[in-house]
Short mmCIF file of C-alpha atoms in Angstrom, two decimals:
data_model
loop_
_atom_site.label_atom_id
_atom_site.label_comp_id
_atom_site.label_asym_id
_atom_site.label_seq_id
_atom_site.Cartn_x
_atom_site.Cartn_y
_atom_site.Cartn_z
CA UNK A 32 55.91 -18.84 10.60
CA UNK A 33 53.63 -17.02 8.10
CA UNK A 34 51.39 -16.05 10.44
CA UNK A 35 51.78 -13.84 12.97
CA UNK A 36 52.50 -15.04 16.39
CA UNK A 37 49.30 -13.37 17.59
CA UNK A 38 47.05 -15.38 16.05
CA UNK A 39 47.62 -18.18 18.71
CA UNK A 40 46.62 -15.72 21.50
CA UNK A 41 43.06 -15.97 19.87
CA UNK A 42 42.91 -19.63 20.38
CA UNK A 43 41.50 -19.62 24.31
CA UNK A 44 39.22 -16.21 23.42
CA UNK A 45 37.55 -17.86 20.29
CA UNK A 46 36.95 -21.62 21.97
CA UNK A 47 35.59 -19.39 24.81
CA UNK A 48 33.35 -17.66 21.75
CA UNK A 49 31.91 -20.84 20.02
CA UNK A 50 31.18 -21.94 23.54
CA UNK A 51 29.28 -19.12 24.63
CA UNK A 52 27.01 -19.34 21.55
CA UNK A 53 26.29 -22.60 21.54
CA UNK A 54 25.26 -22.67 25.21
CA UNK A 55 23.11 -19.29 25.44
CA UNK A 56 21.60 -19.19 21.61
CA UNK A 57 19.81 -16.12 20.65
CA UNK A 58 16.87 -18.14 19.33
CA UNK A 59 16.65 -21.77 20.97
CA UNK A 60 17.54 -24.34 18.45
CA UNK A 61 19.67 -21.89 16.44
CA UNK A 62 23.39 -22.67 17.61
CA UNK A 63 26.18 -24.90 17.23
CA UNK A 64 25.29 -26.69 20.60
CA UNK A 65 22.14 -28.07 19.60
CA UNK A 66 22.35 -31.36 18.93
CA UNK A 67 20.79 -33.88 17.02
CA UNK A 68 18.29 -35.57 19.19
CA UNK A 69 18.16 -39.61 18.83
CA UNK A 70 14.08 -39.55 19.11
CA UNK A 71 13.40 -36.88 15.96
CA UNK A 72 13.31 -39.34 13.88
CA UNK A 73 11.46 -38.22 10.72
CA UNK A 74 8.23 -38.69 11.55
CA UNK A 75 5.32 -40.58 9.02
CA UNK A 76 2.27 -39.43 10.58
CA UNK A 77 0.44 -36.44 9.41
CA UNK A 78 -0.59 -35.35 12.87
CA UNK A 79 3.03 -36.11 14.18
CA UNK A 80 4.64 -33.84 11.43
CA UNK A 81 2.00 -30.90 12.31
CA UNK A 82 3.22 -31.80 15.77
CA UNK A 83 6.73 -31.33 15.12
CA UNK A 84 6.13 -28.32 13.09
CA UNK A 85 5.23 -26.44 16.56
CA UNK A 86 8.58 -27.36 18.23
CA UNK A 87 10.77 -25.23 16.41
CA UNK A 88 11.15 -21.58 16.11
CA UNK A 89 9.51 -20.85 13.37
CA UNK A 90 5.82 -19.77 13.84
CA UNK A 91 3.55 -22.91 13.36
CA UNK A 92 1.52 -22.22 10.53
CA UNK A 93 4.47 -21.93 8.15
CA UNK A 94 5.76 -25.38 8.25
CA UNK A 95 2.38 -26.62 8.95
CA UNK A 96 1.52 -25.06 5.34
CA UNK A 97 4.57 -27.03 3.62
CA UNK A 98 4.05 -30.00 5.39
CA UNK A 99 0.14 -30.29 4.86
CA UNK A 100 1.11 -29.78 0.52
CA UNK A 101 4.63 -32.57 0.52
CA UNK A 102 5.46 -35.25 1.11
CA UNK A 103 8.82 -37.66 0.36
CA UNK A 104 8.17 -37.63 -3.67
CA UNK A 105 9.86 -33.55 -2.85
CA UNK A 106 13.02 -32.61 -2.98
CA UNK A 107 14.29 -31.60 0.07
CA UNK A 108 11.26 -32.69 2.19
CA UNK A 109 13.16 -34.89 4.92
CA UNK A 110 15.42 -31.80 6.04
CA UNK A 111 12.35 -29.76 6.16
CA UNK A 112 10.60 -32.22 8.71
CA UNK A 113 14.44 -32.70 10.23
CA UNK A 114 14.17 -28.72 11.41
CA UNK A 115 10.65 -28.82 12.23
CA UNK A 116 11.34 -31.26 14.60
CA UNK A 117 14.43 -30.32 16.25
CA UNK A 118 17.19 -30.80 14.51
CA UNK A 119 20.02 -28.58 13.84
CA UNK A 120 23.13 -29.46 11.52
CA UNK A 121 26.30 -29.66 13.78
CA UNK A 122 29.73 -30.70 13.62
CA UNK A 123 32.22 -32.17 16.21
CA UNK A 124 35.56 -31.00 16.76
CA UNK A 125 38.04 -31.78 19.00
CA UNK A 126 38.85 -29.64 21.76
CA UNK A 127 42.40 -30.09 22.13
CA UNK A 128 44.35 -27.82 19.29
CA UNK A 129 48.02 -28.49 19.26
CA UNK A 130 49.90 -24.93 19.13
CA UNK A 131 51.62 -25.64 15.63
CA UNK A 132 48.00 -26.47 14.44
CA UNK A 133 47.22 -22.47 14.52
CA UNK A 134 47.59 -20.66 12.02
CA UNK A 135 49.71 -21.94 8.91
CA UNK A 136 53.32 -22.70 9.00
CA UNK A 137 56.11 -23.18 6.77
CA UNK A 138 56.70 -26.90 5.87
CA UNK A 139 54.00 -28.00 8.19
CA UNK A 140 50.84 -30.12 6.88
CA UNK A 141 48.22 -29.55 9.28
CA UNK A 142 46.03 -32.71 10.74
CA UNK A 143 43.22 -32.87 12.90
CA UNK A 144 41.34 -30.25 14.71
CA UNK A 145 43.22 -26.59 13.31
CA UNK A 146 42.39 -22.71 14.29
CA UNK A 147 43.07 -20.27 10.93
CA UNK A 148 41.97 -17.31 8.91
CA UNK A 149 39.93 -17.77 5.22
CA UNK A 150 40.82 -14.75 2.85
CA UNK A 151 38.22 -12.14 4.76
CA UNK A 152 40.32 -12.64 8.08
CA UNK A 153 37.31 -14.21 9.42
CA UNK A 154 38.12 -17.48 11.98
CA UNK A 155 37.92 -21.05 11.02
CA UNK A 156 37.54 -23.68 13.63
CA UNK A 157 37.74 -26.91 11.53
CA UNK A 158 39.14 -30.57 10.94
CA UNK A 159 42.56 -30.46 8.89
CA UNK A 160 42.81 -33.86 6.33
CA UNK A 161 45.92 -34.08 4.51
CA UNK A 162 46.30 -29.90 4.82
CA UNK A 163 43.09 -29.32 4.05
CA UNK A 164 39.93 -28.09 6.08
CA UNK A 165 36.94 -30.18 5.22
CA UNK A 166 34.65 -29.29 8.21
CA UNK A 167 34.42 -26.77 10.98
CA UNK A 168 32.91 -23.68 12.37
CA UNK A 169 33.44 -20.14 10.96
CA UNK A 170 32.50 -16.97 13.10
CA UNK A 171 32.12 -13.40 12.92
CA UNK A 172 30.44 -10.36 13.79
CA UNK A 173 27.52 -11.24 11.51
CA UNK A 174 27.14 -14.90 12.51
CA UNK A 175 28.64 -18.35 12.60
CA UNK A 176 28.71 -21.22 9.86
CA UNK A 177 28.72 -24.67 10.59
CA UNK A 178 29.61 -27.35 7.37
CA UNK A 179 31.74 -28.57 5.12
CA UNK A 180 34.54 -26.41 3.93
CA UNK A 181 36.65 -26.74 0.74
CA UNK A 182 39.61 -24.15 0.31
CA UNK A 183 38.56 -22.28 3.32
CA UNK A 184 35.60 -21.65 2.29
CA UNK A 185 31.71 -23.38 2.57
CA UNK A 186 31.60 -25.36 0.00
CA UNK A 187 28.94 -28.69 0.76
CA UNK A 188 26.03 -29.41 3.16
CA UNK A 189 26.69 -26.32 6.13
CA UNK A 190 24.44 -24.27 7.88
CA UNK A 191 24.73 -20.34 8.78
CA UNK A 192 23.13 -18.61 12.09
CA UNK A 193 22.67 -15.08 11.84
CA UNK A 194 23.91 -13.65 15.70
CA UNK A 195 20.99 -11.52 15.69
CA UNK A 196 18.98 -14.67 15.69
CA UNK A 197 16.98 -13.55 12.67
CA UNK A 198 18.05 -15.69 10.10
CA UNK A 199 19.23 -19.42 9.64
CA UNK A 200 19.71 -21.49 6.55
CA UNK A 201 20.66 -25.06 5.56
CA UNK A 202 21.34 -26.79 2.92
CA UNK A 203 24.08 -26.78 0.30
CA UNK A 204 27.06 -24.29 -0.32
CA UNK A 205 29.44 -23.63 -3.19
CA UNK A 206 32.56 -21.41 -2.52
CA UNK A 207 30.84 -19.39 0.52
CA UNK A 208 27.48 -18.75 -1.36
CA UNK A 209 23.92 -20.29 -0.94
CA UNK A 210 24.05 -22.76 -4.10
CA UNK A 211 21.84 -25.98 -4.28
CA UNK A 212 18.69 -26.99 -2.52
CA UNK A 213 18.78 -25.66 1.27
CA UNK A 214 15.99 -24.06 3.84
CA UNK A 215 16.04 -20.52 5.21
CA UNK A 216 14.48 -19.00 7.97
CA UNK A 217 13.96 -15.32 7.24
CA UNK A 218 12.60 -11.75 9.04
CA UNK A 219 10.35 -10.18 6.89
CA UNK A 220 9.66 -6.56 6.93
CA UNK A 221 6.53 -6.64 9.02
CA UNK A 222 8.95 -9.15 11.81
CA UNK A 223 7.06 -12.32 10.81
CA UNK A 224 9.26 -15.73 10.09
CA UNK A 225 9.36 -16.92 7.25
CA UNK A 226 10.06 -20.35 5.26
CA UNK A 227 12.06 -20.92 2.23
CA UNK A 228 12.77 -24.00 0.82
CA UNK A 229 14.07 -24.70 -2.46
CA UNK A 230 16.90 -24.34 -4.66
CA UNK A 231 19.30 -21.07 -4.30
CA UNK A 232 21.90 -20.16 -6.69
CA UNK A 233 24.79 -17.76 -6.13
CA UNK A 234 22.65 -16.26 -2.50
CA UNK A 235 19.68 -15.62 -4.59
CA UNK A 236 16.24 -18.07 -4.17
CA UNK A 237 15.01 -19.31 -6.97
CA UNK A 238 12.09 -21.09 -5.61
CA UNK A 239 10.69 -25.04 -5.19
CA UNK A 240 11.64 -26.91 -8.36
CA UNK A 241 8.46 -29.49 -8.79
CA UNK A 242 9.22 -32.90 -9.96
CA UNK A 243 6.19 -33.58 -12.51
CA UNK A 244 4.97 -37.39 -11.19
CA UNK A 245 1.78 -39.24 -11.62
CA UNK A 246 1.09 -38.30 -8.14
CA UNK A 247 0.08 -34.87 -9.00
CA UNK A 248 -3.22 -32.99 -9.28
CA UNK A 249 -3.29 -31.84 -13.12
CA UNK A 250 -5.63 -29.61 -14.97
CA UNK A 251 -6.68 -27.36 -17.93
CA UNK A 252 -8.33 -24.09 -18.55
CA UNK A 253 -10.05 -23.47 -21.98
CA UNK A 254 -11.68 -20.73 -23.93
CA UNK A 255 -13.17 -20.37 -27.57
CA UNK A 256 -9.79 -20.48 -28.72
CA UNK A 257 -9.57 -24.02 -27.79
CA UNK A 258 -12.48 -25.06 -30.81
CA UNK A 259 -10.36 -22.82 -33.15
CA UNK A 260 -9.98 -19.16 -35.02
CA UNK A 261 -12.01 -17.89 -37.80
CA UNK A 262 -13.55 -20.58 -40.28
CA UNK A 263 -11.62 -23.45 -38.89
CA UNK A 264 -13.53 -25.16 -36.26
CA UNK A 265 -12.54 -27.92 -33.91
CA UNK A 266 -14.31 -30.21 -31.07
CA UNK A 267 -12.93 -31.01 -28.49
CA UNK A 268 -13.34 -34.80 -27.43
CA UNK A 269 -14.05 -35.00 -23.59
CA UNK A 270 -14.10 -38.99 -23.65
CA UNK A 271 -10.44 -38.64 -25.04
CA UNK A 272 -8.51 -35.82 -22.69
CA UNK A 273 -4.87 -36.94 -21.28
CA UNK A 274 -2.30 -34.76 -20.62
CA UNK A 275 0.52 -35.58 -22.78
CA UNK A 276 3.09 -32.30 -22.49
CA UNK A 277 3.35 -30.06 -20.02
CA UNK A 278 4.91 -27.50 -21.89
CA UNK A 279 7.92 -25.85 -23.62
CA UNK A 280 8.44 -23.25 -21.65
CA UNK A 281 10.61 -23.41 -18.95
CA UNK A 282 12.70 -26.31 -17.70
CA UNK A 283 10.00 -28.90 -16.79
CA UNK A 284 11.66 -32.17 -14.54
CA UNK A 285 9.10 -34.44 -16.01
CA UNK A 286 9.78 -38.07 -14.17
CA UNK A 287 9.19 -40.78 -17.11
CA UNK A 288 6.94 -39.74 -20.09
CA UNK A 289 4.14 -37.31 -19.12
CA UNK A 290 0.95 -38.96 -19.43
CA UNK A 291 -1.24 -37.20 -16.84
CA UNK A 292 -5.30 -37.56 -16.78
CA UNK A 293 -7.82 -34.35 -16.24
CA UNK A 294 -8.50 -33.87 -13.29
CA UNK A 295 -10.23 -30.23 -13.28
CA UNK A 296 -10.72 -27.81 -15.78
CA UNK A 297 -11.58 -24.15 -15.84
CA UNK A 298 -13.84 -22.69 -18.59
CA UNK A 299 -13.96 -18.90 -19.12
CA UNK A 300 -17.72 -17.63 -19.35
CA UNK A 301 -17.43 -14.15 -19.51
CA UNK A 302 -15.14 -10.92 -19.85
CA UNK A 303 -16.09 -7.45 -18.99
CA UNK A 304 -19.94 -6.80 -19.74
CA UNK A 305 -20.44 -7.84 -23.35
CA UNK A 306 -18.47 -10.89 -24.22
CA UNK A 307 -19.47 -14.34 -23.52
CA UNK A 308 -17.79 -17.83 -24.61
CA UNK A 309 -20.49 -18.95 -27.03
CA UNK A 310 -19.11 -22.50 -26.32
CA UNK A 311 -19.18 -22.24 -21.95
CA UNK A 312 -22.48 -23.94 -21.50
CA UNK A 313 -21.67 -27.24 -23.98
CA UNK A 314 -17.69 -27.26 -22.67
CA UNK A 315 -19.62 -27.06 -18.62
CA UNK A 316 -22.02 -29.69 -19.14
CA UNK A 317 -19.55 -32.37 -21.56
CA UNK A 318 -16.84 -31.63 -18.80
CA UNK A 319 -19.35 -32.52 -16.03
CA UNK A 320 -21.05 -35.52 -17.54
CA UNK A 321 -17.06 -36.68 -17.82
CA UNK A 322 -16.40 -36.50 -14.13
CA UNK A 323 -13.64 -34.01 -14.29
CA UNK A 324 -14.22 -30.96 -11.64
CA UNK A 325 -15.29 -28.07 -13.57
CA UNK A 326 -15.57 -24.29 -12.60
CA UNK A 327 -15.84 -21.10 -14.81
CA UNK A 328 -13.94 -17.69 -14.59
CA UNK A 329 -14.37 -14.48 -15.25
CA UNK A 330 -12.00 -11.88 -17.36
CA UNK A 331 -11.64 -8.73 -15.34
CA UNK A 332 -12.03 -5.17 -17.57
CA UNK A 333 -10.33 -1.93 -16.22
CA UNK A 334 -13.48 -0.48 -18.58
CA UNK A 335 -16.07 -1.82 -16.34
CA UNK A 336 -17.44 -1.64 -12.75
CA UNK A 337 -17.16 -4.11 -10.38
CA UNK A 338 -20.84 -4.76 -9.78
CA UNK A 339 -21.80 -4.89 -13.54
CA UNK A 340 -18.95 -7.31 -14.05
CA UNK A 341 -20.10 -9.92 -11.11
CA UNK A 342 -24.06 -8.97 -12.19
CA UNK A 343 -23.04 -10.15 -15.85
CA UNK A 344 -20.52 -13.14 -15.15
CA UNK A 345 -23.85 -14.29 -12.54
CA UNK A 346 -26.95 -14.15 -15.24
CA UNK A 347 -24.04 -16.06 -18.04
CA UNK A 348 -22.64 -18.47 -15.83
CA UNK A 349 -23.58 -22.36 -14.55
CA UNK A 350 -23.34 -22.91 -10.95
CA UNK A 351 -24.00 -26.16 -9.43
CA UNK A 352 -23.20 -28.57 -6.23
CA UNK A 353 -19.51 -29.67 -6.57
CA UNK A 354 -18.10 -26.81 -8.95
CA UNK A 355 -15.05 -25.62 -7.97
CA UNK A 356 -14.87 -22.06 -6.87
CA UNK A 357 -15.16 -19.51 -9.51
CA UNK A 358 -12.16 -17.39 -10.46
CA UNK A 359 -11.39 -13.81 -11.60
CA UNK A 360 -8.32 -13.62 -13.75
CA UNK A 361 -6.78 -10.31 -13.55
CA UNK A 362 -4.34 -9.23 -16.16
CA UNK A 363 -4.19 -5.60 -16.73
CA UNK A 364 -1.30 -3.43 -17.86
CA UNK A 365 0.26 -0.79 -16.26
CA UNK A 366 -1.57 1.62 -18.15
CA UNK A 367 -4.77 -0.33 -18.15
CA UNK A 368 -4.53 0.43 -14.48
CA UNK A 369 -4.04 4.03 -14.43
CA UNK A 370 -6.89 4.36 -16.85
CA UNK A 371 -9.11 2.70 -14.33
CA UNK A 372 -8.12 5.26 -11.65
CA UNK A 373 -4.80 3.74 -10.58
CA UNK A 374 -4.58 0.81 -8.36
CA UNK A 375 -6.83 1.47 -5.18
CA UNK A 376 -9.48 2.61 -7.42
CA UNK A 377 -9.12 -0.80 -9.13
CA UNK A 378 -8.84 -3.09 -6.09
CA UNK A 379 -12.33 -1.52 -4.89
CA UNK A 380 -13.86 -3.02 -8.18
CA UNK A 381 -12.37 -6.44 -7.64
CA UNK A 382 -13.49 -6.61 -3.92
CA UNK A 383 -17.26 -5.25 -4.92
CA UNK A 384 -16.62 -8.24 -7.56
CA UNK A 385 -15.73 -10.44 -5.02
CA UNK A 386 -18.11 -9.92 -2.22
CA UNK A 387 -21.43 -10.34 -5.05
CA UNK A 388 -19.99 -13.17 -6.76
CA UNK A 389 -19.26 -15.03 -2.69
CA UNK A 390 -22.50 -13.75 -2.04
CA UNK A 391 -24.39 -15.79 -4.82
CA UNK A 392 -22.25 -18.79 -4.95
CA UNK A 393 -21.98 -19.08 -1.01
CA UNK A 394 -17.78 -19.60 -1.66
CA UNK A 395 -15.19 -17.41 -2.03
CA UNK A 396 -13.57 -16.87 -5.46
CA UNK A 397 -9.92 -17.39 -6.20
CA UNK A 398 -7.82 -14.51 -8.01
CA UNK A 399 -5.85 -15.62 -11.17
CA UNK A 400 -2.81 -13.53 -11.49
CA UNK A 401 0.48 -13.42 -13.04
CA UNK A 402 4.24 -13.19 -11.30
CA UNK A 403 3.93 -9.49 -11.72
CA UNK A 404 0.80 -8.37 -10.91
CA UNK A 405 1.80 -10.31 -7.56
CA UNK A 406 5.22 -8.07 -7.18
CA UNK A 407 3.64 -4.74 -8.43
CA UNK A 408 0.47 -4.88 -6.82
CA UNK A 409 -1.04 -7.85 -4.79
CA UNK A 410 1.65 -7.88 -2.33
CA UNK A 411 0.24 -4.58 -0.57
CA UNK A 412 -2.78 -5.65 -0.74
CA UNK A 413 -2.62 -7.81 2.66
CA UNK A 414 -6.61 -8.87 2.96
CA UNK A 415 -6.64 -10.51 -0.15
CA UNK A 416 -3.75 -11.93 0.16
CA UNK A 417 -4.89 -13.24 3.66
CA UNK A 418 -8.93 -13.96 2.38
CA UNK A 419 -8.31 -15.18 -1.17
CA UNK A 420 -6.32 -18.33 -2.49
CA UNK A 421 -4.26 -17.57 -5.43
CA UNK A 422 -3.82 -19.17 -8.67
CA UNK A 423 -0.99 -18.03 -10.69
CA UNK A 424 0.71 -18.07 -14.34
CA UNK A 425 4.16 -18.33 -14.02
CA UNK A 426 6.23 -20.65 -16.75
CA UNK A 427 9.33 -21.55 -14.60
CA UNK A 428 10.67 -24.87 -13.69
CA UNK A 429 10.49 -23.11 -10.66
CA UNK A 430 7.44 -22.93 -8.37
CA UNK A 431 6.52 -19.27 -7.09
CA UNK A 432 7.09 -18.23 -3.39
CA UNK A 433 3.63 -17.61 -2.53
CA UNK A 434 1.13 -19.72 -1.21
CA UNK A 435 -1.11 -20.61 -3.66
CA UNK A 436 -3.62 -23.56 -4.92
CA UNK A 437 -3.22 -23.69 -9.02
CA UNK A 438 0.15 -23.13 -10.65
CA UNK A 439 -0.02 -22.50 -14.30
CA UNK A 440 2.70 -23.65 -15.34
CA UNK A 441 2.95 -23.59 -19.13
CA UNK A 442 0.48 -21.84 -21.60
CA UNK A 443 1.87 -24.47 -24.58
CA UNK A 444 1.11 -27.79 -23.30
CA UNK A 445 -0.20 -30.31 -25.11
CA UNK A 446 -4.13 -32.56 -24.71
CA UNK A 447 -4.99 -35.76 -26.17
CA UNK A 448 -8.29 -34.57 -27.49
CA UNK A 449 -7.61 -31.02 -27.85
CA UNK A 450 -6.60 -28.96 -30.94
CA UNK A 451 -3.36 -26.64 -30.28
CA UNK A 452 -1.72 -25.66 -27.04
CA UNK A 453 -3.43 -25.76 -23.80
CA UNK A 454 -2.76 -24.34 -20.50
CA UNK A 455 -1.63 -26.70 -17.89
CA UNK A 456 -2.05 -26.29 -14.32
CA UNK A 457 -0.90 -28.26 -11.13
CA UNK A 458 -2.74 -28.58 -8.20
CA UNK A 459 -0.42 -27.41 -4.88
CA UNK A 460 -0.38 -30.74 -3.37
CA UNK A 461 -1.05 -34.10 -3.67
CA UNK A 462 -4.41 -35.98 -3.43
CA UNK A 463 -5.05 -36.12 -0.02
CA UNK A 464 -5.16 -32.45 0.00
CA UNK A 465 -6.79 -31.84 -2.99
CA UNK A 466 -9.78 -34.29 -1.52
CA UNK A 467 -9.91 -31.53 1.79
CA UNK A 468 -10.05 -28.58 -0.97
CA UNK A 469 -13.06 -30.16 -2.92
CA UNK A 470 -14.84 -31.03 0.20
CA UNK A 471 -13.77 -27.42 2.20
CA UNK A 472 -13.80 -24.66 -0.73
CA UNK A 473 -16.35 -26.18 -3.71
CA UNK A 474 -20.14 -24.60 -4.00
CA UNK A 475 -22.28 -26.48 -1.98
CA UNK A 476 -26.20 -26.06 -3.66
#
């Protein structure tokens, strides 16, 4: 015997372990004894799946966010509505463990339901096949893993509840890390529970990959540089726009050929307090007359004040019933910043910007930023955050962890009807709820 003869005098104390933690769970639905219940079927009804989200332990509003902006065309979505309404990945083992199934002995090929160690000294509960564990239960100090195993270790579909109750994930697993497309429940820093769902590589989230369908919301955003630089000069032909690339960069999981119409575009009109797009006022009105949504943003300057920015972007701007909100894209540099007074200084100008332009308009704006201005700066700045939706650059196959309503995803795409490379945007859902944002968040005059 290999192992020592100890190990089988853990056999009754870790049964008694598992069993303990799957009837008295630190967070109800968390454990190994939940099981999967025969009525949580997914369900197909919006109000049912906004339902559901409220039964699990995850505060409401987080799964009622993803659910309310997915639906089946998303990878991943059916175990997302799986956990928000109930269920729990589990295995089944057998509770009688013959004694020369513990531990690992010479000459012996273990079968059926085993007790032994993986390489950390940590214990496996699991089903043997052919000498091999392929499912079970691992637990420690930390927390317990339920899944497939391969070698000892997780490797396939598994879950892993943290003891503390403060963390769960499932999804896939590849040699004992996070690796695939899987769901976590997290702490954050200020307590609250948060959602992840997407893929993970080697422990590390990556974020939602977005398949790019016909289903989806697409649009543009245009400046002077769209009719051309210096002497050469080109129109752009409304009658004519399709979406026919969505861009180089990054890895873009384009279903079929793209081939996407319009849908909205966003015009700049102004930057600072002296420069205007000449061409705003004929882009606004072709745009309109085409039936694609139209709304106009404004280039912040760290050289400007707040007030004289929204005063200017008012008297050069277009505003009329139906135009979606107006945006203020915010770009600066590190240094930029500092030159403005460093970043409180700066966020005061953007909310005086904010509060005249709402004030005229009778909506609020939306802040255009990039990945990280959103890491460096937005993320302490919890009002906005909480008041503002966000619209963000970020050229990734993968979407950002931040909920948002425009994703720029490329800066390179290509327009039927346009000269050179466009930006292309995606709407954060699908039609239904990009009806709701027209009717609930467009200027009403």
């Amino acid at each position: 015997m290999n192992k020592s003869f100890a190990l089988s005098i853990i056999v009754i104390g870790t049964i008694v372990a598992v069993n303990l933690l799957a009837v008295k769970p630190h967070q109800t639905g968390l454990c190994l004894g939940e099981t999967w219940a025969a009525q949580a079927i997914v369900p197909t009804d919006s109000q049912q799946l906004r339902k559901a989200a409220y039964l699990s332990p995850l505060p409401g509003d987080e799964l009622d966010y993803y659910l309310k902006r997915h639906n089946l065309e998303d990878e991943g979505y059916e175990m997302v509505v799986a956990f928000a309404g109930g269920k729990r990945h589990e295995v089944v083992l057998d509770q009688n463990i013959p004694l020369w199934n513990v531990g690992e002995w010479n000459s012996h090929r273990r079968e059926g339901t085993v007790i032994a160690l993986d390489a950390l000294g940590r214990t496996i509960v699991g089903v043997c096949r052919n000498d091999s564990i392929t499912m079970g239960v691992r637990v420690d100090s930390t927390g317990n893993y339920v899944g497939d195993f391969r070698q000892n270790q997780a490797t396939g579909h598994g879950a892993y509840t943290r003891t503390d109750g403060q963390g769960y994930y499932e999804g896939h697993w590849i040699d004992g890390q996070r690796d695939g497309f899987g769901l976590a429940v997290e702490t954050a820093t200020n307590g609250e529970m948060n959602l992840r769902a997407g893929i993970w590589h080697g422990n590390r989230f990556m974020g939602e990959r977005m398949r790019y369908t016909t289903e989806r919301i697409y649009g543009i955003d245009i400046s002077r540089y769209q009719h051309g630089k210096g002497r050469k000069k080109f129109p752009i032909h409304w009658n004519r726009l399709r979406i026919t690339h969505v861009g180089k960069r990054g890895n873009h999981n384009v279903s079929g050929i793209a081939d996407y119409p319009v849908s909205f575009v966003y015009i700049k009109s102004t930057e600072g307090t002296t420069i205007r797009n000449q061409y705003f006022v004929a882009d606004y009105r072709k745009a309109r007359r085409q039936g694609i949504r139209t709304g106009a943003y404004h280039f912040w300057s760290v050289r400007r004040d707040g007030a004289e920015q929204a005063k200017y972007f008012i008297r050069n701007t277009l505003f009329c019933s139906g135009d979606l909100p107006p945006v203020l894209d915010i770009e600066p540099s590190d240094a930029q910043i500092r030159m403005m007074g460093g970043e409180e200084r700066m966020f005061e100008h953007i909310r005086t910007w904010l509060r005249i332009v709402e004030h005229h308009v009778g909506v609020k704006p939306i802040l255009y930023v990039n990945q990280r201005f959103v890491n460096n700066y937005l993320s302490k700045q919890t009002d906005l955050k909480r008041d503002y939706s966000v619209w963000i650059a970020r050229y990734s196959e993968y979407k950002p962890d931040l909920r948002l309503t425009f994703w720029q995803l490329s800066s390179d795409g290509r327009v039927a009807g346009i000269q050179g490379d466009v930006d292309i945007n995606v709407f954060n859902g699908y039609q239904s709820q990009f009806e709701t944002f027209l009717e609930e968040t467009c200027i009403q005059k």
